[in-house]
Amino acid sequence: MVKGRQGERVRLYVRGTILGYKRSKSNQYENTSLIQIEGLNTKEEVAWYCGKRMAYIYKAKTKSDGTRYRCIWGKVTRPHGNSGVVRAKFKSNLPPKSMGGKVRVFMYPSNI
Amino acid sequence: MYHKRGIWAIKAKHGGVFPRHEPKEAPPKPAEKPPKYYPADDVRHPIPNHRKHKPTKLRASITPGTVLILLAGRFMGKRVVFLKQLPSGLLLVTGPFKINGVPLRRVNQAYVIATSTKVDISAVSAEKFDDKYFTKEKKKKKNKGESEFFETEKEETKALPQEKKDDQKAVDTPLIKAIEAVSDLKAYLGARFSLRAGMKPHELVF
């Protein structure tokens, strides 16, 4: 998050969409979320992103730590299926209202 | 089990007797006086831990003089020159300061992307820098009365000591010369890295 800086804004994360929780037809497992990362279309491409940290950022009404923005950290754990969807685990489970929302997938811990 | 361990073969080799060394001469221990005091309960001694950490293994793509991209922190996106790995495992890095505002700084390997661009770093000596150089100075705690309590808050911000500025200059001047020798490298280091639309990090070659 830009902390009130006037500097150049750089995007060092890949955008991702929260699809929902890991689930079967009538059971869902909220400890793991499914994320669609932009530009990923196959299971093989996901290998680069495994282990990368991600953050779900949302706004709240009250200020905490001087800001109204709050964040839930997590990481990419493994691919899900054949088409580039990814499983992710967060420090605390994502709230259901986050479905369809955005997540930032960072490029660290980096291995390049 | 006896047969499996082969003791019979060793015995046969040494004429029926298992070879024994004579115990080494132990240095004579000084006569210990019986302690004056025996504690009532057993005293627990912590198990001594003699393990020492090794610095993190440096990725093959990171060599002195490599241009790195910082991925997080105050200087995220900045392209920066790698100097050396410190004994703690962190990487010592410099902007150079005049080019992109990044001072001599420590950075963790995991938060860095190594590019294939290299700068000639032979003219720079980074020997004097180690982790102790970067530790924060401990604030002296004084017991103050109430009236003096308000005064100390003004002393919080300290200017950077002149010797650190000199160190920065000493490292940067030969580096900047080497950078200006390569065309466009100065502008490259001054620009920040950013992902744009359609850029996929897993397909990028750095």
PDB file of C-alpha atoms in Angstrom, chain B residues 11-151:
ATOM      1  CA  LYS B  11      40.038 -61.701  16.120  1.00  0.00           C
ATOM      2  CA  ALA B  12      41.460 -64.190  13.693  1.00  0.00           C
ATOM      3  CA  LYS B  13      43.554 -61.410  12.131  1.00  0.00           C
ATOM      4  CA  HIS B  14      45.031 -60.487  15.482  1.00  0.00           C
ATOM      5  CA  GLY B  15      45.710 -63.970  16.780  1.00  0.00           C
ATOM      6  CA  GLY B  16      42.527 -64.686  18.687  1.00  0.00           C
ATOM      7  CA  VAL B  17      42.401 -61.428  20.633  1.00  0.00           C
ATOM      8  CA  PHE B  18      40.335 -58.367  19.834  1.00  0.00           C
ATOM      9  CA  PRO B  19      42.805 -55.426  19.503  1.00  0.00           C
ATOM     10  CA  ARG B  20      42.713 -52.896  22.323  1.00  0.00           C
ATOM     11  CA  HIS B  21      44.433 -49.551  22.672  1.00  0.00           C
ATOM     12  CA  GLU B  22      46.016 -48.521  25.897  1.00  0.00           C
ATOM     13  CA  PRO B  23      43.992 -45.578  27.273  1.00  0.00           C
ATOM     14  CA  LYS B  24      45.625 -42.205  26.583  1.00  0.00           C
ATOM     15  CA  GLU B  25      47.412 -40.499  29.437  1.00  0.00           C
ATOM     16  CA  ALA B  26      44.851 -38.109  30.818  1.00  0.00           C
ATOM     17  CA  PRO B  27      46.299 -34.809  32.103  1.00  0.00           C
ATOM     18  CA  PRO B  28      46.340 -34.924  35.883  1.00  0.00           C
ATOM     19  CA  LYS B  29      43.257 -33.199  37.231  1.00  0.00           C
ATOM     20  CA  PRO B  30      43.755 -30.842  40.138  1.00  0.00           C
ATOM     21  CA  ALA B  31      42.398 -32.251  43.370  1.00  0.00           C
ATOM     22  CA  GLU B  32      38.783 -31.074  43.674  1.00  0.00           C
ATOM     23  CA  LYS B  33      37.659 -29.824  47.029  1.00  0.00           C
ATOM     24  CA  PRO B  34      34.274 -31.128  48.141  1.00  0.00           C
ATOM     25  CA  PRO B  35      31.737 -28.309  47.545  1.00  0.00           C
ATOM     26  CA  LYS B  36      30.734 -26.303  50.600  1.00  0.00           C
ATOM     27  CA  TYR B  37      27.132 -26.150  49.537  1.00  0.00           C
ATOM     28  CA  TYR B  38      24.838 -28.780  48.109  1.00  0.00           C
ATOM     29  CA  PRO B  39      21.600 -27.338  46.761  1.00  0.00           C
ATOM     30  CA  ALA B  40      18.498 -28.964  48.192  1.00  0.00           C
ATOM     31  CA  ASP B  41      16.886 -29.688  44.832  1.00  0.00           C
ATOM     32  CA  ASP B  42      18.566 -30.836  41.681  1.00  0.00           C
ATOM     33  CA  VAL B  43      19.965 -27.951  39.642  1.00  0.00           C
ATOM     34  CA  ARG B  44      18.957 -28.126  35.972  1.00  0.00           C
ATOM     35  CA  HIS B  45      21.747 -27.333  33.587  1.00  0.00           C
ATOM     36  CA  PRO B  46      20.718 -26.277  30.107  1.00  0.00           C
ATOM     37  CA  ILE B  47      22.087 -28.491  27.365  1.00  0.00           C
ATOM     38  CA  PRO B  48      24.847 -26.522  25.623  1.00  0.00           C
ATOM     39  CA  ASN B  49      24.078 -25.641  22.007  1.00  0.00           C
ATOM     40  CA  HIS B  50      27.195 -25.304  19.885  1.00  0.00           C
ATOM     41  CA  ARG B  51      25.468 -24.936  16.533  1.00  0.00           C
ATOM     42  CA  LYS B  52      26.505 -22.007  14.384  1.00  0.00           C
ATOM     43  CA  HIS B  53      24.462 -20.621  11.535  1.00  0.00           C
ATOM     44  CA  LYS B  54      25.949 -20.562   8.076  1.00  0.00           C
ATOM     45  CA  PRO B  55      25.074 -17.669   5.793  1.00  0.00           C
ATOM     46  CA  THR B  56      22.248 -18.481   3.363  1.00  0.00           C
ATOM     47  CA  LYS B  57      23.418 -20.142   0.195  1.00  0.00           C
ATOM     48  CA  LEU B  58      23.742 -17.475  -2.489  1.00  0.00           C
ATOM     49  CA  ARG B  59      21.837 -18.141  -5.689  1.00  0.00           C
ATOM     50  CA  ALA B  60      24.062 -18.815  -8.679  1.00  0.00           C
ATOM     51  CA  SER B  61      22.530 -15.869 -10.516  1.00  0.00           C
ATOM     52  CA  ILE B  62      23.730 -13.400  -7.876  1.00  0.00           C
ATOM     53  CA  THR B  63      27.401 -12.476  -8.248  1.00  0.00           C
ATOM     54  CA  PRO B  64      29.165  -9.284  -7.129  1.00  0.00           C
ATOM     55  CA  GLY B  65      28.207  -6.560  -9.574  1.00  0.00           C
ATOM     56  CA  THR B  66      24.831  -8.017 -10.544  1.00  0.00           C
ATOM     57  CA  VAL B  67      21.960  -5.597 -10.910  1.00  0.00           C
ATOM     58  CA  LEU B  68      19.121  -6.697  -8.626  1.00  0.00           C
ATOM     59  CA  ILE B  69      15.495  -5.620  -8.539  1.00  0.00           C
ATOM     60  CA  LEU B  70      14.133  -5.024  -5.040  1.00  0.00           C
ATOM     61  CA  LEU B  71      10.691  -6.538  -4.627  1.00  0.00           C
ATOM     62  CA  ALA B  72       9.508  -5.088  -1.341  1.00  0.00           C
ATOM     63  CA  GLY B  73      10.155  -2.397   1.168  1.00  0.00           C
ATOM     64  CA  ARG B  74      10.741   1.299   0.840  1.00  0.00           C
ATOM     65  CA  PHE B  75      12.715   0.922  -2.379  1.00  0.00           C
ATOM     66  CA  MET B  76      10.577  -1.632  -4.135  1.00  0.00           C
ATOM     67  CA  GLY B  77      11.055  -1.733  -7.867  1.00  0.00           C
ATOM     68  CA  LYS B  78      14.447  -0.047  -7.715  1.00  0.00           C
ATOM     69  CA  ARG B  79      17.303  -1.535  -9.634  1.00  0.00           C
ATOM     70  CA  VAL B  80      20.319  -1.788  -7.450  1.00  0.00           C
ATOM     71  CA  VAL B  81      23.919  -3.067  -7.568  1.00  0.00           C
ATOM     72  CA  PHE B  82      24.913  -6.074  -5.468  1.00  0.00           C
ATOM     73  CA  LEU B  83      28.210  -5.745  -3.619  1.00  0.00           C
ATOM     74  CA  LYS B  84      28.674  -8.778  -1.410  1.00  0.00           C
ATOM     75  CA  GLN B  85      27.005 -11.193   0.950  1.00  0.00           C
ATOM     76  CA  LEU B  86      27.373 -10.338   4.630  1.00  0.00           C
ATOM     77  CA  PRO B  87      28.124 -12.982   7.285  1.00  0.00           C
ATOM     78  CA  SER B  88      24.497 -12.954   8.378  1.00  0.00           C
ATOM     79  CA  GLY B  89      23.441 -14.055   4.901  1.00  0.00           C
ATOM     80  CA  LEU B  90      21.898 -10.730   3.889  1.00  0.00           C
ATOM     81  CA  LEU B  91      23.038  -9.063   0.710  1.00  0.00           C
ATOM     82  CA  LEU B  92      24.910  -5.745   0.809  1.00  0.00           C
ATOM     83  CA  VAL B  93      23.544  -3.507  -1.872  1.00  0.00           C
ATOM     84  CA  THR B  94      23.931   0.088  -3.030  1.00  0.00           C
ATOM     85  CA  GLY B  95      21.909   2.273  -5.463  1.00  0.00           C
ATOM     86  CA  PRO B  96      24.344   3.936  -6.086  1.00  0.00           C
ATOM     87  CA  PHE B  97      22.806   6.664  -3.983  1.00  0.00           C
ATOM     88  CA  LYS B  98      23.283   9.454  -6.508  1.00  0.00           C
ATOM     89  CA  ILE B  99      21.570   7.478  -9.228  1.00  0.00           C
ATOM     90  CA  ASN B 100      18.482   6.137  -7.529  1.00  0.00           C
ATOM     91  CA  GLY B 101      18.523   7.152  -3.873  1.00  0.00           C
ATOM     92  CA  VAL B 102      19.214   3.714  -2.469  1.00  0.00           C
ATOM     93  CA  PRO B 103      22.007   3.913   0.128  1.00  0.00           C
ATOM     94  CA  LEU B 104      24.240   1.107   1.322  1.00  0.00           C
ATOM     95  CA  ARG B 105      21.648  -1.303   2.529  1.00  0.00           C
ATOM     96  CA  ARG B 106      21.093  -4.889   3.521  1.00  0.00           C
ATOM     97  CA  VAL B 107      18.512  -6.935   1.725  1.00  0.00           C
ATOM     98  CA  ASN B 108      17.321 -10.496   2.018  1.00  0.00           C
ATOM     99  CA  GLN B 109      17.920 -12.735  -0.956  1.00  0.00           C
ATOM    100  CA  ALA B 110      14.280 -13.829  -1.096  1.00  0.00           C
ATOM    101  CA  TYR B 111      13.088 -10.284  -1.785  1.00  0.00           C
ATOM    102  CA  VAL B 112      15.282  -9.740  -4.789  1.00  0.00           C
ATOM    103  CA  ILE B 113      15.242 -10.688  -8.458  1.00  0.00           C
ATOM    104  CA  ALA B 114      18.659 -11.047 -10.065  1.00  0.00           C
ATOM    105  CA  THR B 115      18.923  -9.683 -13.589  1.00  0.00           C
ATOM    106  CA  SER B 116      21.522 -10.751 -16.078  1.00  0.00           C
ATOM    107  CA  THR B 117      23.024  -7.257 -16.157  1.00  0.00           C
ATOM    108  CA  LYS B 118      26.401  -6.992 -14.473  1.00  0.00           C
ATOM    109  CA  VAL B 119      28.405  -3.957 -13.454  1.00  0.00           C
ATOM    110  CA  ASP B 120      32.159  -4.008 -13.173  1.00  0.00           C
ATOM    111  CA  ILE B 121      32.777  -3.864  -9.459  1.00  0.00           C
ATOM    112  CA  SER B 122      36.518  -4.471  -9.289  1.00  0.00           C
ATOM    113  CA  ALA B 123      37.257  -0.868  -8.334  1.00  0.00           C
ATOM    114  CA  VAL B 124      34.988  -0.996  -5.300  1.00  0.00           C
ATOM    115  CA  SER B 125      36.190  -2.266  -1.953  1.00  0.00           C
ATOM    116  CA  ALA B 126      33.346  -3.430   0.259  1.00  0.00           C
ATOM    117  CA  GLU B 127      35.592  -5.106   2.814  1.00  0.00           C
ATOM    118  CA  LYS B 128      34.870  -2.867   5.762  1.00  0.00           C
ATOM    119  CA  PHE B 129      31.123  -3.476   5.790  1.00  0.00           C
ATOM    120  CA  ASP B 130      29.593  -6.146   7.946  1.00  0.00           C
ATOM    121  CA  ASP B 131      26.391  -6.576   9.931  1.00  0.00           C
ATOM    122  CA  LYS B 132      27.634  -4.554  12.897  1.00  0.00           C
ATOM    123  CA  TYR B 133      27.896  -1.486  10.664  1.00  0.00           C
ATOM    124  CA  PHE B 134      24.146  -1.608  10.137  1.00  0.00           C
ATOM    125  CA  THR B 135      22.871  -2.174  13.656  1.00  0.00           C
ATOM    126  CA  LYS B 136      20.825   0.609  15.174  1.00  0.00           C
ATOM    127  CA  GLU B 137      22.460   2.545  17.940  1.00  0.00           C
ATOM    128  CA  LYS B 138      21.003   1.725  21.314  1.00  0.00           C
ATOM    129  CA  LYS B 139      19.206   4.651  22.889  1.00  0.00           C
ATOM    130  CA  LYS B 140      20.587   5.402  26.279  1.00  0.00           C
ATOM    131  CA  LYS B 141      17.866   5.045  28.874  1.00  0.00           C
ATOM    132  CA  LYS B 142      17.906   7.652  31.538  1.00  0.00           C
ATOM    133  CA  ASN B 143      15.535   7.935  34.433  1.00  0.00           C
ATOM    134  CA  LYS B 144      14.003  11.321  33.902  1.00  0.00           C
ATOM    135  CA  GLY B 145      11.780  13.509  35.970  1.00  0.00           C
ATOM    136  CA  GLU B 146       8.508  14.684  34.481  1.00  0.00           C
ATOM    137  CA  SER B 147       9.781  18.041  33.294  1.00  0.00           C
ATOM    138  CA  GLU B 148      12.578  16.489  31.314  1.00  0.00           C
ATOM    139  CA  PHE B 149      10.288  13.885  29.799  1.00  0.00           C
ATOM    140  CA  PHE B 150       9.035  16.251  27.120  1.00  0.00           C
ATOM    141  CA  GLU B 151      12.487  17.346  26.087  1.00  0.00           C
TER     142      GLU B 151
END
